[in-house]
Amino acid sequence: MIAYVPAATLHAAPPSAATTAAQDDVQARQRAATEKLLKDLNRQTGTIPIAAAKAELNLGDRYYFVGPEQSRTILVDIWRNPPAAANGVLGMVFPKGKSFADDTWSAVITYEDTGYVSDDDAKTIDYNAMLADMRKSDEAQAADTRAQGYPAGILQRWAQSPTYDGGKHSLVWARDIKFDDTPEDTLNYDIRLLGREGVLSMNILASMSQLDEVREAAKTFASVGSFKSGARYVDYNAATDRKAEYGLAGLVAAGGAAAVAKKVGLLAVLAKFGKFILIGLVAAFAAFRNFFARLFGRKPALEASEWEAPSDEDKAG
C-alpha cells in the first residue's frame, strides 16, 4: 500500500538544532514553490479534454482545471506527498477564486483502463455490511500502521452512502475517516464515471466541516464528466471489449482496506489492476494533507528523494 508519512513532530523528543535548520529549509522551499506556482498557475475553464480517458470535463466558469505537471508540483513539492502520489494524476480541479494555498477542497482526476465495469450488482450490494467490514479492517490494521510511523485512519461512517445513477453511469460515495491526532475528521468524496474501456475518477479531498459545500460540488461533478462517442458506457460491445472482473462493489472496495476488497473478489485481479486498487487509498491519504500543515508547516519524516525505492544495486551494497 502507498501511504504518507506523518509530520516529524509526532516524535516526543524536542528537535535538535540540525533538525530545526532542516525544517526551516524545507519550509523555505515550500514557500518559494508556492509563490512561484501561484504566479504561474494555468487555470483552465470551460470544456477540458481528458485525452487518456477519451473524455472531457465541462467545468464552465465555476471551477478551474490544473494540468498534470502543475498538479504534481502541488501534490509533491508543496503538500509534501511522496512522488508516487502524483503518478497517474491527470489534473486537479479547484473552485473558482480558490487555490491550493487556501483551506478549500480540491478534486484529483485520474483514469484507469480497467475494462468495462458491469453495473449488474447495483441493486444487490449491502453497503451497510461493507461499511462494517471496512471499519473492522481499519481497526485491525491500525497497530501495524502506527508501528510503521504512519497515522492510522479509521472509517467512521458513510458521509454519503454509495449511490449509483444508472442513467449517467456514475457512482458517488463519501467516507468520514478519523486519523490519529487530528482535531477534525477527513472527508473523502469519491466519484466514478463508467466508460466503455475504464473508469474516470474524481476524488474530492476536504475536511468534514466542508461536507455541505463538497456535497453540492459532488452533485455537479457527477455530471461534468462525459466520455466521447465510441468510449461511452453504452458503446460497450460484449463480443470484442475487455470486461473488468468486478462490479460496482469492487469500485467501492477499491477505496477501502484489502480485507474488504478480498470479500468482493477484487484481490484476484490485483496483479492486473494494482494501480487502480491504490488510487482510492492514495486519495484517502491525500485528503489528509492538512495533518502535515500542508502549506508552510511541519516537515514530513522523509525528504522527497528518500521516498524513492532503492535500486537493486543499492540493496546489494
C-alpha positions as a Python dict, from the first residue, in 0.01 Angstrom:
ca = {
    (1, 'M'): (0, 0, 0),
    (2, 'I'): (119, 353, -76),
    (3, 'A'): (95, 566, 236),
    (4, 'Y'): (203, 903, 360),
    (5, 'V'): (442, 969, 641),
    (6, 'P'): (306, 1190, 922),
    (7, 'A'): (473, 1501, 1048),
    (8, 'A'): (809, 1459, 1216),
    (9, 'T'): (674, 1644, 1518),
    (10, 'L'): (490, 1328, 1620),
    (11, 'H'): (816, 1229, 1789),
    (12, 'A'): (822, 1320, 2155),
    (13, 'A'): (1186, 1431, 2166),
    (14, 'P'): (1246, 1802, 2103),
    (15, 'P'): (1406, 1876, 1764),
    (16, 'S'): (1780, 1930, 1750),
    (17, 'A'): (1934, 2241, 1601),
    (18, 'A'): (2015, 2044, 1285),
    (19, 'T'): (1658, 1919, 1259),
    (20, 'T'): (1520, 2269, 1308),
    (21, 'A'): (1752, 2403, 1038),
    (22, 'A'): (1640, 2126, 802),
    (23, 'Q'): (1275, 2204, 874),
    (24, 'D'): (1336, 2573, 808),
    (25, 'D'): (1499, 2482, 476),
    (26, 'V'): (1203, 2265, 376),
    (27, 'Q'): (957, 2540, 467),
    (28, 'A'): (1158, 2795, 269),
    (29, 'R'): (1149, 2571, -37),
    (30, 'Q'): (775, 2512, 11),
    (31, 'R'): (720, 2886, 32),
    (32, 'A'): (924, 2953, -280),
    (33, 'A'): (747, 2679, -475),
    (34, 'T'): (409, 2810, -362),
    (35, 'E'): (481, 3170, -458),
    (36, 'K'): (612, 3067, -799),
    (37, 'L'): (322, 2835, -875),
    (38, 'L'): (61, 3088, -765),
    (39, 'K'): (213, 3330, -1013),
    (40, 'D'): (237, 3075, -1296),
    (41, 'L'): (-75, 2869, -1228),
    (42, 'N'): (-255, 2786, -1553),
    (43, 'R'): (-622, 2794, -1459),
    (44, 'Q'): (-823, 2630, -1737),
    (45, 'T'): (-1200, 2673, -1750),
    (46, 'G'): (-1476, 2564, -1986),
    (47, 'T'): (-1450, 2225, -2155),
    (48, 'I'): (-1132, 2036, -2062),
    (49, 'P'): (-1028, 1737, -2278),
    (50, 'I'): (-902, 1434, -2085),
    (51, 'A'): (-733, 1255, -2372),
    (52, 'A'): (-620, 950, -2174),
    (53, 'A'): (-983, 871, -2091),
    (54, 'K'): (-1133, 974, -2425),
    (55, 'A'): (-1345, 1207, -2215),
    (56, 'E'): (-1390, 1570, -2122),
    (57, 'L'): (-1484, 1780, -1821),
    (58, 'N'): (-1741, 2053, -1874),
    (59, 'L'): (-1642, 2285, -1590),
    (60, 'G'): (-1794, 2612, -1709),
    (61, 'D'): (-1660, 2906, -1509),
    (62, 'R'): (-1743, 2783, -1155),
    (63, 'Y'): (-1433, 2564, -1137),
    (64, 'Y'): (-1092, 2553, -1299),
    (65, 'F'): (-856, 2276, -1403),
    (66, 'V'): (-481, 2248, -1342),
    (67, 'G'): (-280, 2015, -1566),
    (68, 'P'): (-69, 1715, -1462),
    (69, 'E'): (268, 1892, -1428),
    (70, 'Q'): (140, 2167, -1200),
    (71, 'S'): (-72, 1911, -1012),
    (72, 'R'): (247, 1715, -941),
    (73, 'T'): (410, 2030, -806),
    (74, 'I'): (113, 2085, -574),
    (75, 'L'): (97, 1726, -450),
    (76, 'V'): (469, 1659, -413),
    (77, 'D'): (665, 1984, -383),
    (78, 'I'): (414, 2189, -187),
    (79, 'W'): (191, 1945, 0),
    (80, 'R'): (495, 1720, 52),
    (81, 'N'): (338, 1391, -53),
    (82, 'P'): (564, 1114, -188),
    (83, 'P'): (626, 1134, -565),
    (84, 'A'): (415, 823, -622),
    (85, 'A'): (109, 1020, -508),
    (86, 'A'): (116, 1210, -837),
    (87, 'N'): (159, 907, -1062),
    (88, 'G'): (-134, 879, -1297),
    (89, 'V'): (-283, 1212, -1189),
    (90, 'L'): (-423, 1382, -1499),
    (91, 'G'): (-501, 1708, -1324),
    (92, 'M'): (-677, 1874, -1034),
    (93, 'V'): (-988, 2087, -1010),
    (94, 'F'): (-1043, 2377, -768),
    (95, 'P'): (-1341, 2608, -709),
    (96, 'K'): (-1321, 2949, -873),
    (97, 'G'): (-1146, 3209, -660),
    (98, 'K'): (-960, 2950, -452),
    (99, 'S'): (-625, 2778, -487),
    (100, 'F'): (-411, 2506, -334),
    (101, 'A'): (-288, 2766, -84),
    (102, 'D'): (-637, 2812, 61),
    (103, 'D'): (-832, 2599, 305),
    (104, 'T'): (-1059, 2460, 35),
    (105, 'W'): (-1146, 2133, -131),
    (106, 'S'): (-981, 2003, -445),
    (107, 'A'): (-1052, 1717, -683),
    (108, 'V'): (-784, 1481, -811),
    (109, 'I'): (-856, 1347, -1161),
    (110, 'T'): (-737, 1002, -1267),
    (111, 'Y'): (-835, 740, -1519),
    (112, 'E'): (-781, 367, -1514),
    (113, 'D'): (-803, 142, -1817),
    (114, 'T'): (-969, -139, -1626),
    (115, 'G'): (-1209, -252, -1893),
    (116, 'Y'): (-1588, -233, -1881),
    (117, 'V'): (-1720, -244, -1522),
    (118, 'S'): (-2060, -412, -1509),
    (119, 'D'): (-2333, -246, -1302),
    (120, 'D'): (-2536, -565, -1271),
    (121, 'D'): (-2483, -568, -894),
    (122, 'A'): (-2617, -214, -846),
    (123, 'K'): (-2934, -323, -664),
    (124, 'T'): (-2792, -609, -460),
    (125, 'I'): (-2495, -456, -273),
    (126, 'D'): (-2528, -431, 106),
    (127, 'Y'): (-2331, -113, 168),
    (128, 'N'): (-2402, -118, 542),
    (129, 'A'): (-2232, -456, 568),
    (130, 'M'): (-1945, -327, 357),
    (131, 'L'): (-1909, -27, 589),
    (132, 'A'): (-1887, -255, 892),
    (133, 'D'): (-1624, -469, 720),
    (134, 'M'): (-1421, -163, 623),
    (135, 'R'): (-1426, -30, 978),
    (136, 'K'): (-1322, -365, 1127),
    (137, 'S'): (-1042, -396, 876),
    (138, 'D'): (-916, -44, 954),
    (139, 'E'): (-916, -123, 1325),
    (140, 'A'): (-732, -450, 1270),
    (141, 'Q'): (-462, -280, 1064),
    (142, 'A'): (-423, 25, 1290),
    (143, 'A'): (-148, -119, 1511),
    (144, 'D'): (70, -216, 1216),
    (145, 'T'): (13, 122, 1052),
    (146, 'R'): (121, 306, 1368),
    (147, 'A'): (420, 77, 1410),
    (148, 'Q'): (540, 189, 1066),
    (149, 'G'): (521, 551, 1177),
    (150, 'Y'): (204, 642, 992),
    (151, 'P'): (-119, 777, 1142),
    (152, 'A'): (-394, 516, 1149),
    (153, 'G'): (-718, 606, 976),
    (154, 'I'): (-1045, 450, 1090),
    (155, 'L'): (-1356, 475, 877),
    (156, 'Q'): (-1635, 623, 1090),
    (157, 'R'): (-1937, 624, 863),
    (158, 'W'): (-2062, 693, 515),
    (159, 'A'): (-2074, 1071, 481),
    (160, 'Q'): (-2281, 974, 178),
    (161, 'S'): (-2383, 616, 120),
    (162, 'P'): (-2282, 486, -226),
    (163, 'T'): (-2537, 593, -484),
    (164, 'Y'): (-2544, 475, -844),
    (165, 'D'): (-2711, 670, -1124),
    (166, 'G'): (-2790, 416, -1395),
    (167, 'G'): (-2870, 687, -1648),
    (168, 'K'): (-2541, 871, -1608),
    (169, 'H'): (-2346, 558, -1514),
    (170, 'S'): (-2195, 741, -1219),
    (171, 'L'): (-2119, 610, -871),
    (172, 'V'): (-2082, 856, -583),
    (173, 'W'): (-1998, 795, -219),
    (174, 'A'): (-1820, 967, 68),
    (175, 'R'): (-1627, 848, 373),
    (176, 'D'): (-1578, 1008, 712),
    (177, 'I'): (-1229, 898, 822),
    (178, 'K'): (-1072, 966, 1162),
    (179, 'F'): (-691, 988, 1160),
    (180, 'D'): (-479, 980, 1474),
    (181, 'D'): (-411, 1311, 1647),
    (182, 'T'): (-626, 1521, 1414),
    (183, 'P'): (-884, 1760, 1555),
    (184, 'E'): (-1116, 1709, 1258),
    (185, 'D'): (-1211, 1406, 1051),
    (186, 'T'): (-1113, 1374, 687),
    (187, 'L'): (-1380, 1378, 415),
    (188, 'N'): (-1306, 1168, 110),
    (189, 'Y'): (-1569, 1207, -164),
    (190, 'D'): (-1540, 956, -447),
    (191, 'I'): (-1698, 998, -788),
    (192, 'R'): (-1661, 732, -1057),
    (193, 'L'): (-1783, 770, -1415),
    (194, 'L'): (-1806, 441, -1600),
    (195, 'G'): (-1697, 419, -1962),
    (196, 'R'): (-1660, 154, -2227),
    (197, 'E'): (-1292, 88, -2152),
    (198, 'G'): (-1243, 208, -1797),
    (199, 'V'): (-1332, 444, -1516),
    (200, 'L'): (-1280, 820, -1483),
    (201, 'S'): (-1223, 902, -1117),
    (202, 'M'): (-1268, 1232, -936),
    (203, 'N'): (-1164, 1222, -573),
    (204, 'I'): (-1263, 1531, -377),
    (205, 'L'): (-1034, 1596, -82),
    (206, 'A'): (-1159, 1800, 210),
    (207, 'S'): (-1234, 1806, 582),
    (208, 'M'): (-1566, 1709, 739),
    (209, 'S'): (-1651, 2072, 817),
    (210, 'Q'): (-1675, 2124, 440),
    (211, 'L'): (-1930, 1846, 392),
    (212, 'D'): (-2221, 2065, 284),
    (213, 'E'): (-2011, 2258, 33),
    (214, 'V'): (-1846, 1946, -106),
    (215, 'R'): (-2176, 1757, -128),
    (216, 'E'): (-2307, 2026, -361),
    (217, 'A'): (-1986, 2017, -564),
    (218, 'A'): (-2009, 1638, -587),
    (219, 'K'): (-2359, 1664, -735),
    (220, 'T'): (-2217, 1885, -1006),
    (221, 'F'): (-1909, 1673, -1061),
    (222, 'A'): (-2118, 1364, -1118),
    (223, 'S'): (-2243, 1540, -1432),
    (224, 'V'): (-1945, 1740, -1559),
    (225, 'G'): (-1757, 1441, -1697),
    (226, 'S'): (-1855, 1269, -2017),
    (227, 'F'): (-1698, 1013, -2246),
    (228, 'K'): (-1676, 1081, -2616),
    (229, 'S'): (-1881, 887, -2869),
    (230, 'G'): (-1735, 539, -2903),
    (231, 'A'): (-1595, 542, -2549),
    (232, 'R'): (-1927, 574, -2367),
    (233, 'Y'): (-2065, 307, -2137),
    (234, 'V'): (-2346, 235, -2383),
    (235, 'D'): (-2089, 173, -2659),
    (236, 'Y'): (-1968, -146, -2492),
    (237, 'N'): (-1951, -447, -2722),
    (238, 'A'): (-1955, -774, -2528),
    (239, 'A'): (-1818, -961, -2830),
    (240, 'T'): (-1500, -758, -2860),
    (241, 'D'): (-1439, -549, -2546),
    (242, 'R'): (-1248, -635, -2232),
    (243, 'K'): (-1456, -662, -1917),
    (244, 'A'): (-1339, -595, -1561),
    (245, 'E'): (-1358, -890, -1323),
    (246, 'Y'): (-1561, -698, -1064),
    (247, 'G'): (-1861, -467, -1047),
    (248, 'L'): (-1971, -162, -852),
    (249, 'A'): (-1894, -327, -518),
    (250, 'G'): (-1536, -363, -633),
    (251, 'L'): (-1511, 7, -714),
    (252, 'V'): (-1616, 100, -361),
    (253, 'A'): (-1398, -166, -202),
    (254, 'A'): (-1100, -41, -403),
    (255, 'G'): (-1105, 270, -187),
    (256, 'G'): (-1103, 67, 132),
    (257, 'A'): (-891, -192, 301),
    (258, 'A'): (-756, -510, 144),
    (259, 'A'): (-971, -734, 363),
    (260, 'V'): (-1286, -579, 219),
    (261, 'A'): (-1154, -598, -135),
    (262, 'K'): (-1090, -966, -81),
    (263, 'K'): (-1452, -1026, 22),
    (264, 'V'): (-1579, -891, -310),
    (265, 'G'): (-1317, -1081, -511),
    (266, 'L'): (-1112, -776, -602),
    (267, 'L'): (-771, -906, -495),
    (268, 'A'): (-791, -1173, -763),
    (269, 'V'): (-717, -903, -1020),
    (270, 'L'): (-466, -704, -815),
    (271, 'A'): (-180, -808, -1040),
    (272, 'K'): (-363, -670, -1341),
    (273, 'F'): (-507, -354, -1191),
    (274, 'G'): (-288, -289, -890),
    (275, 'K'): (-258, 80, -972),
    (276, 'F'): (-633, 115, -980),
    (277, 'I'): (-664, -52, -642),
    (278, 'L'): (-425, 200, -494),
    (279, 'I'): (-590, 511, -634),
    (280, 'G'): (-862, 517, -370),
    (281, 'L'): (-610, 456, -95),
    (282, 'V'): (-384, 733, -219),
    (283, 'A'): (-673, 974, -243),
    (284, 'A'): (-785, 898, 110),
    (285, 'F'): (-442, 983, 246),
    (286, 'A'): (-404, 1280, 15),
    (287, 'A'): (-709, 1428, 183),
    (288, 'F'): (-504, 1413, 499),
    (289, 'R'): (-274, 1689, 372),
    (290, 'N'): (-381, 1926, 650),
    (291, 'F'): (-218, 1691, 900),
    (292, 'F'): (116, 1798, 755),
    (293, 'A'): (23, 2166, 800),
    (294, 'R'): (26, 2145, 424),
    (295, 'L'): (146, 2490, 329),
    (296, 'F'): (438, 2610, 536),
    (297, 'G'): (406, 2375, 824),
    (298, 'R'): (575, 2072, 960),
    (299, 'K'): (827, 1869, 769),
    (300, 'P'): (739, 1511, 674),
    (301, 'A'): (954, 1237, 815),
    (302, 'L'): (1124, 1175, 480),
    (303, 'E'): (1264, 1400, 212),
    (304, 'A'): (1125, 1351, -138),
    (305, 'S'): (1442, 1172, -252),
    (306, 'E'): (1407, 924, 33),
    (307, 'W'): (1065, 815, -87),
    (308, 'E'): (1223, 656, -393),
    (309, 'A'): (1266, 281, -372),
    (310, 'P'): (1631, 171, -358),
    (311, 'S'): (1778, 13, -669),
    (312, 'D'): (1891, -348, -679),
    (313, 'E'): (2248, -220, -672),
    (314, 'D'): (2180, -17, -360),
    (315, 'K'): (2018, -317, -191),
    (316, 'A'): (2317, -533, -279),
    (317, 'G'): (2556, -276, -139),
}
